[in-house]
Amino acid sequence: MISLYRPGTGILHRMSAGAKLGLLAALALCVSVLPLGTTGTAILVAAVSSLYVVGGVGWRLLAESWWRLRWLIIVLAGALWIFVGLDEAVRNAGRVVALILLADLVTRTTRMGDLLDVLQRLLRPLRVFRLDPETAALAISLTIAMVPVLAGFLNQVRDAQRARGVRLGPRAALPLLVLTLRHADDVGDALAARGLAR
């Protein structure tokens, strides 16, 4: 369906889904709040990238993840460079890249079922507010899984426009939206077939 999970025996594969989600949340908070300079941002991105190798995911998937992000980085960093300067562009684009790589890493090393189980346990107390923990957990896990998927869609759109000799611009929004909605339909159909959606 939508899982990017890759079987493996590395340290990240052996780590529990709860621990990985906790680390992802903590790192996302730190990356968003801490005032990182240009050097700190570069170290952060390098450290997150090294987790692919140290965690047993491998160089190939690291290269694949960076390759999928290339146009997002160019467009985001380029726009920020023009409007707010080079230092801000590096800091802000670096934070986004680090968070996308972390989300990608979680989805590649965690089975969707394990992720759902942890989220359901965490959300169980919210039944007091009439929130169904199973539905909320599924929504959150799908959101995490969609981060690298959307980056891949952006890459597809850019490659298609490049093949036609067109630069990536506002016109890219429409095909990106179409790909995203088509994927959402496929996910909805798969969920309905499994009795998880109506």
Coordinates of N, CA, C and O in Angstrom, one line a residue, residues 69-175:
L69 N 14.9 14.5 -3.0 CA 14.8 15.8 -2.4 C 15.5 16.9 -3.2 O 15.3 18.1 -2.8
R70 N 16.2 16.6 -4.2 CA 17.0 17.6 -4.9 C 16.3 18.8 -5.3 O 16.7 20.0 -5.1
W71 N 15.1 18.7 -6.0 CA 14.4 19.9 -6.5 C 13.7 20.6 -5.4 O 13.6 21.8 -5.4
L72 N 13.3 19.9 -4.4 CA 12.7 20.6 -3.2 C 13.7 21.5 -2.6 O 13.5 22.7 -2.2
I73 N 15.0 21.0 -2.4 CA 16.1 21.8 -1.9 C 16.4 23.0 -2.7 O 16.5 24.1 -2.2
I74 N 16.5 22.7 -4.0 CA 16.8 23.8 -5.0 C 15.8 24.9 -4.9 O 16.1 26.1 -4.8
V75 N 14.5 24.5 -5.0 CA 13.4 25.5 -5.0 C 13.3 26.2 -3.7 O 13.2 27.5 -3.7
L76 N 13.3 25.5 -2.6 CA 13.1 26.1 -1.3 C 14.3 27.0 -0.9 O 14.2 28.1 -0.5
A77 N 15.5 26.4 -1.1 CA 16.7 27.2 -0.7 C 16.9 28.4 -1.6 O 17.3 29.5 -1.2
G78 N 16.6 28.2 -2.9 CA 16.7 29.3 -3.9 C 15.7 30.4 -3.6 O 16.1 31.6 -3.6
A79 N 14.5 30.1 -3.2 CA 13.5 31.1 -2.9 C 13.9 31.9 -1.6 O 13.9 33.1 -1.6
L80 N 14.4 31.1 -0.6 CA 14.8 31.7 0.6 C 16.0 32.6 0.4 O 16.2 33.7 1.0
W81 N 17.0 32.1 -0.4 CA 18.2 32.9 -0.7 C 17.8 34.3 -1.3 O 18.3 35.3 -0.9
I82 N 16.9 34.3 -2.2 CA 16.5 35.5 -2.9 C 15.8 36.4 -1.9 O 16.0 37.6 -1.9
F83 N 14.9 35.9 -1.1 CA 14.1 36.8 -0.2 C 14.6 37.1 1.1 O 14.4 38.2 1.7
V84 N 15.4 36.2 1.7 CA 15.9 36.5 3.1 C 17.4 36.3 3.2 O 18.0 36.5 4.3
G85 N 18.1 35.9 2.2 CA 19.6 35.8 2.3 C 20.1 34.4 2.4 O 19.3 33.5 2.7
L86 N 21.4 34.2 2.2 CA 22.0 32.9 2.1 C 22.0 32.2 3.4 O 21.7 31.0 3.5
D87 N 22.3 32.9 4.5 CA 22.4 32.2 5.8 C 21.0 31.7 6.2 O 20.9 30.5 6.7
E88 N 20.0 32.5 6.1 CA 18.6 32.0 6.4 C 18.2 30.9 5.5 O 17.5 30.0 5.9
A89 N 18.6 30.9 4.2 CA 18.2 29.9 3.3 C 18.8 28.6 3.7 O 18.2 27.5 3.7
V90 N 20.1 28.6 4.1 CA 20.8 27.4 4.6 C 20.2 26.8 5.8 O 19.9 25.6 6.0
R91 N 19.9 27.7 6.8 CA 19.3 27.3 8.1 C 17.9 26.7 7.9 O 17.6 25.6 8.4
N92 N 17.1 27.4 7.2 CA 15.7 26.9 7.1 C 15.5 25.7 6.2 O 14.8 24.8 6.5
A93 N 16.2 25.8 5.0 CA 16.1 24.6 4.1 C 16.8 23.4 4.8 O 16.3 22.3 4.6
G94 N 17.8 23.6 5.5 CA 18.5 22.5 6.2 C 17.6 21.9 7.3 O 17.6 20.6 7.4
R95 N 16.9 22.7 8.0 CA 15.9 22.1 9.0 C 14.8 21.3 8.3 O 14.5 20.2 8.8
V96 N 14.3 21.8 7.2 CA 13.3 21.0 6.5 C 13.8 19.7 6.0 O 13.2 18.6 6.1
V97 N 15.0 19.7 5.4 CA 15.6 18.5 4.8 C 15.9 17.5 6.0 O 15.6 16.3 5.8
A98 N 16.4 18.0 7.1 CA 16.7 17.1 8.2 C 15.4 16.4 8.7 O 15.4 15.2 9.0
L99 N 14.3 17.2 8.8 CA 13.0 16.6 9.3 C 12.5 15.6 8.3 O 11.9 14.6 8.7
I100 N 12.6 15.9 7.0 CA 12.1 15.0 6.0 C 12.9 13.7 6.0 O 12.3 12.6 5.9
L101 N 14.2 13.8 6.1 CA 15.1 12.6 6.2 C 14.8 11.8 7.4 O 14.8 10.6 7.4
L102 N 14.5 12.5 8.5 CA 14.1 11.7 9.8 C 12.8 11.0 9.6 O 12.7 9.8 10.0
A103 N 11.8 11.6 9.0 CA 10.5 11.0 8.8 C 10.7 9.8 7.8 O 10.1 8.7 8.0
D104 N 11.5 10.0 6.8 CA 11.8 9.0 5.8 C 12.5 7.8 6.5 O 12.1 6.6 6.2
L105 N 13.4 8.1 7.4 CA 14.1 7.0 8.1 C 13.2 6.2 9.0 O 13.3 5.0 9.1
V106 N 12.3 6.9 9.7 CA 11.3 6.1 10.5 C 10.5 5.2 9.7 O 10.2 4.1 10.0
T107 N 10.0 5.7 8.5 CA 9.1 4.9 7.7 C 9.9 3.7 7.1 O 9.3 2.7 6.8
R108 N 11.1 3.9 6.8 CA 11.9 2.8 6.2 C 12.3 1.7 7.2 O 12.7 0.6 6.8
T109 N 12.3 2.1 8.5 CA 12.8 1.1 9.5 C 11.7 0.6 10.4 O 12.0 -0.1 11.3
T110 N 10.5 1.0 10.2 CA 9.4 0.7 11.1 C 8.2 0.1 10.3 O 7.8 0.7 9.3
R111 N 7.8 -1.1 10.7 CA 6.6 -1.6 10.0 C 5.4 -0.8 10.4 O 5.2 -0.3 11.5
M112 N 4.5 -0.6 9.4 CA 3.3 0.3 9.7 C 2.4 -0.3 10.8 O 1.9 0.5 11.6
G113 N 2.3 -1.6 10.9 CA 1.6 -2.2 12.0 C 2.1 -1.8 13.4 O 1.4 -1.5 14.3
D114 N 3.5 -1.8 13.5 CA 4.1 -1.5 14.8 C 3.9 0.0 15.1 O 3.6 0.4 16.3
L115 N 3.9 0.8 14.1 CA 3.7 2.3 14.3 C 2.3 2.5 14.7 O 2.0 3.3 15.6
L116 N 1.3 1.8 14.1 CA -0.1 2.0 14.5 C -0.3 1.5 15.9 O -1.1 2.2 16.7
D117 N 0.3 0.4 16.3 CA 0.1 -0.1 17.7 C 0.6 1.0 18.7 O -0.1 1.2 19.7
V118 N 1.7 1.6 18.5 CA 2.3 2.5 19.4 C 1.4 3.8 19.5 O 1.0 4.3 20.6
L119 N 1.0 4.3 18.3 CA 0.1 5.4 18.3 C -1.2 5.2 19.0 O -1.8 6.1 19.7
Q120 N -1.8 4.0 18.8 CA -3.1 3.7 19.4 C -2.9 3.7 20.9 O -3.8 4.2 21.6
R121 N -1.8 3.1 21.4 CA -1.6 3.1 22.9 C -1.5 4.6 23.4 O -2.0 4.9 24.5
L122 N -0.7 5.4 22.7 CA -0.5 6.8 23.1 C -1.8 7.6 23.1 O -2.0 8.5 24.0
L123 N -2.7 7.3 22.2 CA -3.9 8.1 22.0 C -5.1 7.5 22.8 O -6.2 8.1 22.8
R124 N -4.9 6.4 23.4 CA -6.0 5.7 24.1 C -6.7 6.6 25.2 O -7.9 6.7 25.3
P125 N -5.9 7.4 25.9 CA -6.5 8.3 26.9 C -7.5 9.3 26.3 O -8.4 9.9 27.0
L126 N -7.4 9.6 25.0 CA -8.2 10.6 24.4 C -9.6 10.1 24.1 O -10.5 10.9 23.6
R127 N -9.9 8.9 24.5 CA -11.3 8.4 24.4 C -12.2 9.1 25.2 O -13.4 9.2 25.0
V128 N -11.7 9.8 26.3 CA -12.5 10.6 27.2 C -13.1 11.7 26.4 O -14.3 12.1 26.6
F129 N -12.4 12.2 25.3 CA -12.9 13.3 24.5 C -13.6 12.7 23.2 O -13.8 13.4 22.2
R130 N -14.0 11.4 23.3 CA -14.7 10.8 22.2 C -13.9 10.7 20.9 O -14.4 10.7 19.8
L131 N -12.6 10.6 21.0 CA -11.7 10.5 19.9 C -11.3 9.0 19.7 O -10.9 8.3 20.7
D132 N -11.6 8.4 18.6 CA -11.3 7.0 18.3 C -9.7 6.9 18.1 O -9.2 7.4 17.1
P133 N -9.0 6.2 19.0 CA -7.6 6.1 18.9 C -7.1 5.4 17.7 O -6.0 5.7 17.1
E134 N -7.9 4.4 17.2 CA -7.5 3.7 16.0 C -7.5 4.6 14.8 O -6.5 4.6 14.0
T135 N -8.5 5.4 14.6 CA -8.6 6.3 13.5 C -7.5 7.4 13.6 O -6.9 7.7 12.6
A136 N -7.3 8.0 14.8 CA -6.3 9.0 14.9 C -4.9 8.4 14.7 O -4.1 9.1 14.0
A137 N -4.6 7.2 15.1 CA -3.3 6.6 14.9 C -3.1 6.4 13.4 O -2.0 6.6 12.9
L138 N -4.1 5.9 12.7 CA -4.0 5.7 11.3 C -3.7 7.0 10.6 O -2.8 7.1 9.7
A139 N -4.4 8.1 11.0 CA -4.2 9.4 10.3 C -2.7 9.9 10.5 O -2.1 10.4 9.6
I140 N -2.2 9.7 11.8 CA -0.9 10.2 12.1 C 0.2 9.4 11.3 O 1.1 9.9 10.7
S141 N 0.0 8.0 11.3 CA 1.0 7.2 10.6 C 1.0 7.5 9.1 O 2.0 7.5 8.5
L142 N -0.2 7.7 8.5 CA -0.3 8.0 7.1 C 0.4 9.4 6.8 O 1.0 9.5 5.8
T143 N 0.2 10.3 7.8 CA 0.9 11.6 7.6 C 2.4 11.5 7.6 O 3.1 12.1 6.7
I144 N 2.9 10.7 8.5 CA 4.4 10.5 8.6 C 4.9 9.8 7.3 O 5.9 10.2 6.7
A145 N 4.1 8.8 6.8 CA 4.5 8.1 5.6 C 4.4 8.9 4.4 O 5.1 8.7 3.4
M146 N 3.5 9.9 4.4 CA 3.3 10.8 3.2 C 4.5 11.8 3.0 O 4.6 12.3 1.9
V147 N 5.3 12.1 4.0 CA 6.3 13.1 3.8 C 7.3 12.7 2.7 O 7.5 13.4 1.8
P148 N 7.9 11.5 2.8 CA 8.8 11.1 1.7 C 8.1 10.8 0.4 O 8.6 11.0 -0.7
V149 N 6.8 10.4 0.5 CA 6.0 10.1 -0.7 C 5.8 11.4 -1.5 O 6.0 11.4 -2.7
L150 N 5.5 12.5 -0.8 CA 5.3 13.8 -1.5 C 6.6 14.3 -2.1 O 6.5 14.9 -3.2
A151 N 7.7 14.1 -1.4 CA 9.0 14.5 -1.9 C 9.2 13.7 -3.2 O 9.8 14.3 -4.2
G152 N 8.9 12.4 -3.3 CA 9.0 11.6 -4.5 C 8.1 12.2 -5.6 O 8.5 12.2 -6.8
F153 N 6.9 12.6 -5.3 CA 6.0 13.1 -6.3 C 6.6 14.4 -6.9 O 6.5 14.6 -8.1
L154 N 7.1 15.3 -6.0 CA 7.7 16.5 -6.5 C 8.9 16.2 -7.5 O 9.0 16.9 -8.5
N155 N 9.6 15.2 -7.2 CA 10.7 14.7 -8.0 C 10.2 14.3 -9.4 O 10.7 14.6 -10.4
Q156 N 9.1 13.5 -9.4 CA 8.5 13.0 -10.6 C 8.0 14.2 -11.5 O 8.2 14.2 -12.7
V157 N 7.3 15.2 -10.8 CA 6.8 16.3 -11.6 C 8.0 17.1 -12.2 O 7.9 17.5 -13.4
R158 N 9.1 17.3 -11.4 CA 10.2 18.0 -11.9 C 10.8 17.3 -13.1 O 11.2 17.9 -14.1
D159 N 11.0 16.0 -13.0 CA 11.6 15.2 -14.1 C 10.7 15.3 -15.4 O 11.2 15.4 -16.5
A160 N 9.4 15.3 -15.2 CA 8.5 15.4 -16.3 C 8.6 16.7 -17.0 O 8.6 16.9 -18.2
Q161 N 8.6 17.8 -16.2 CA 8.7 19.1 -16.7 C 10.1 19.4 -17.4 O 10.2 20.0 -18.4
R162 N 11.1 18.8 -16.8 CA 12.4 18.9 -17.4 C 12.5 18.2 -18.7 O 13.1 18.7 -19.7
A163 N 11.8 17.1 -18.9 CA 11.8 16.4 -20.1 C 11.1 17.2 -21.2 O 11.4 17.0 -22.4
R164 N 10.2 18.0 -20.8 CA 9.5 18.9 -21.7 C 10.1 20.2 -21.9 O 9.6 21.1 -22.7
G165 N 11.3 20.4 -21.2 CA 12.0 21.7 -21.3 C 11.3 22.9 -20.6 O 11.5 24.0 -20.9
V166 N 10.5 22.5 -19.6 CA 9.8 23.5 -18.8 C 10.5 23.6 -17.4 O 10.8 22.6 -16.8
R167 N 10.6 24.9 -16.9 CA 11.2 25.1 -15.6 C 10.1 24.8 -14.5 O 8.9 25.1 -14.7
L168 N 10.6 24.4 -13.4 CA 9.7 24.2 -12.2 C 9.2 25.5 -11.7 O 10.0 26.4 -11.4
G169 N 7.9 25.7 -11.7 CA 7.3 26.9 -11.3 C 5.9 26.7 -10.7 O 5.6 25.6 -10.3
P170 N 5.1 27.7 -10.7 CA 3.8 27.6 -10.2 C 3.0 26.5 -10.9 O 2.1 25.9 -10.3
R171 N 3.3 26.3 -12.2 CA 2.5 25.2 -13.0 C 2.8 23.8 -12.4 O 2.0 22.9 -12.7
A172 N 3.8 23.7 -11.6 CA 4.1 22.3 -11.0 C 3.0 22.0 -9.9 O 2.9 20.8 -9.6
A173 N 2.3 23.0 -9.4 CA 1.4 22.7 -8.4 C 0.2 21.8 -8.8 O -0.2 20.9 -8.1
L174 N -0.2 22.0 -10.1 CA -1.4 21.2 -10.5 C -1.0 19.7 -10.7 O -1.7 18.9 -10.2
P175 N 0.0 19.4 -11.4 CA 0.4 17.9 -11.5 C 0.7 17.3 -10.2 O 0.4 16.1 -9.9

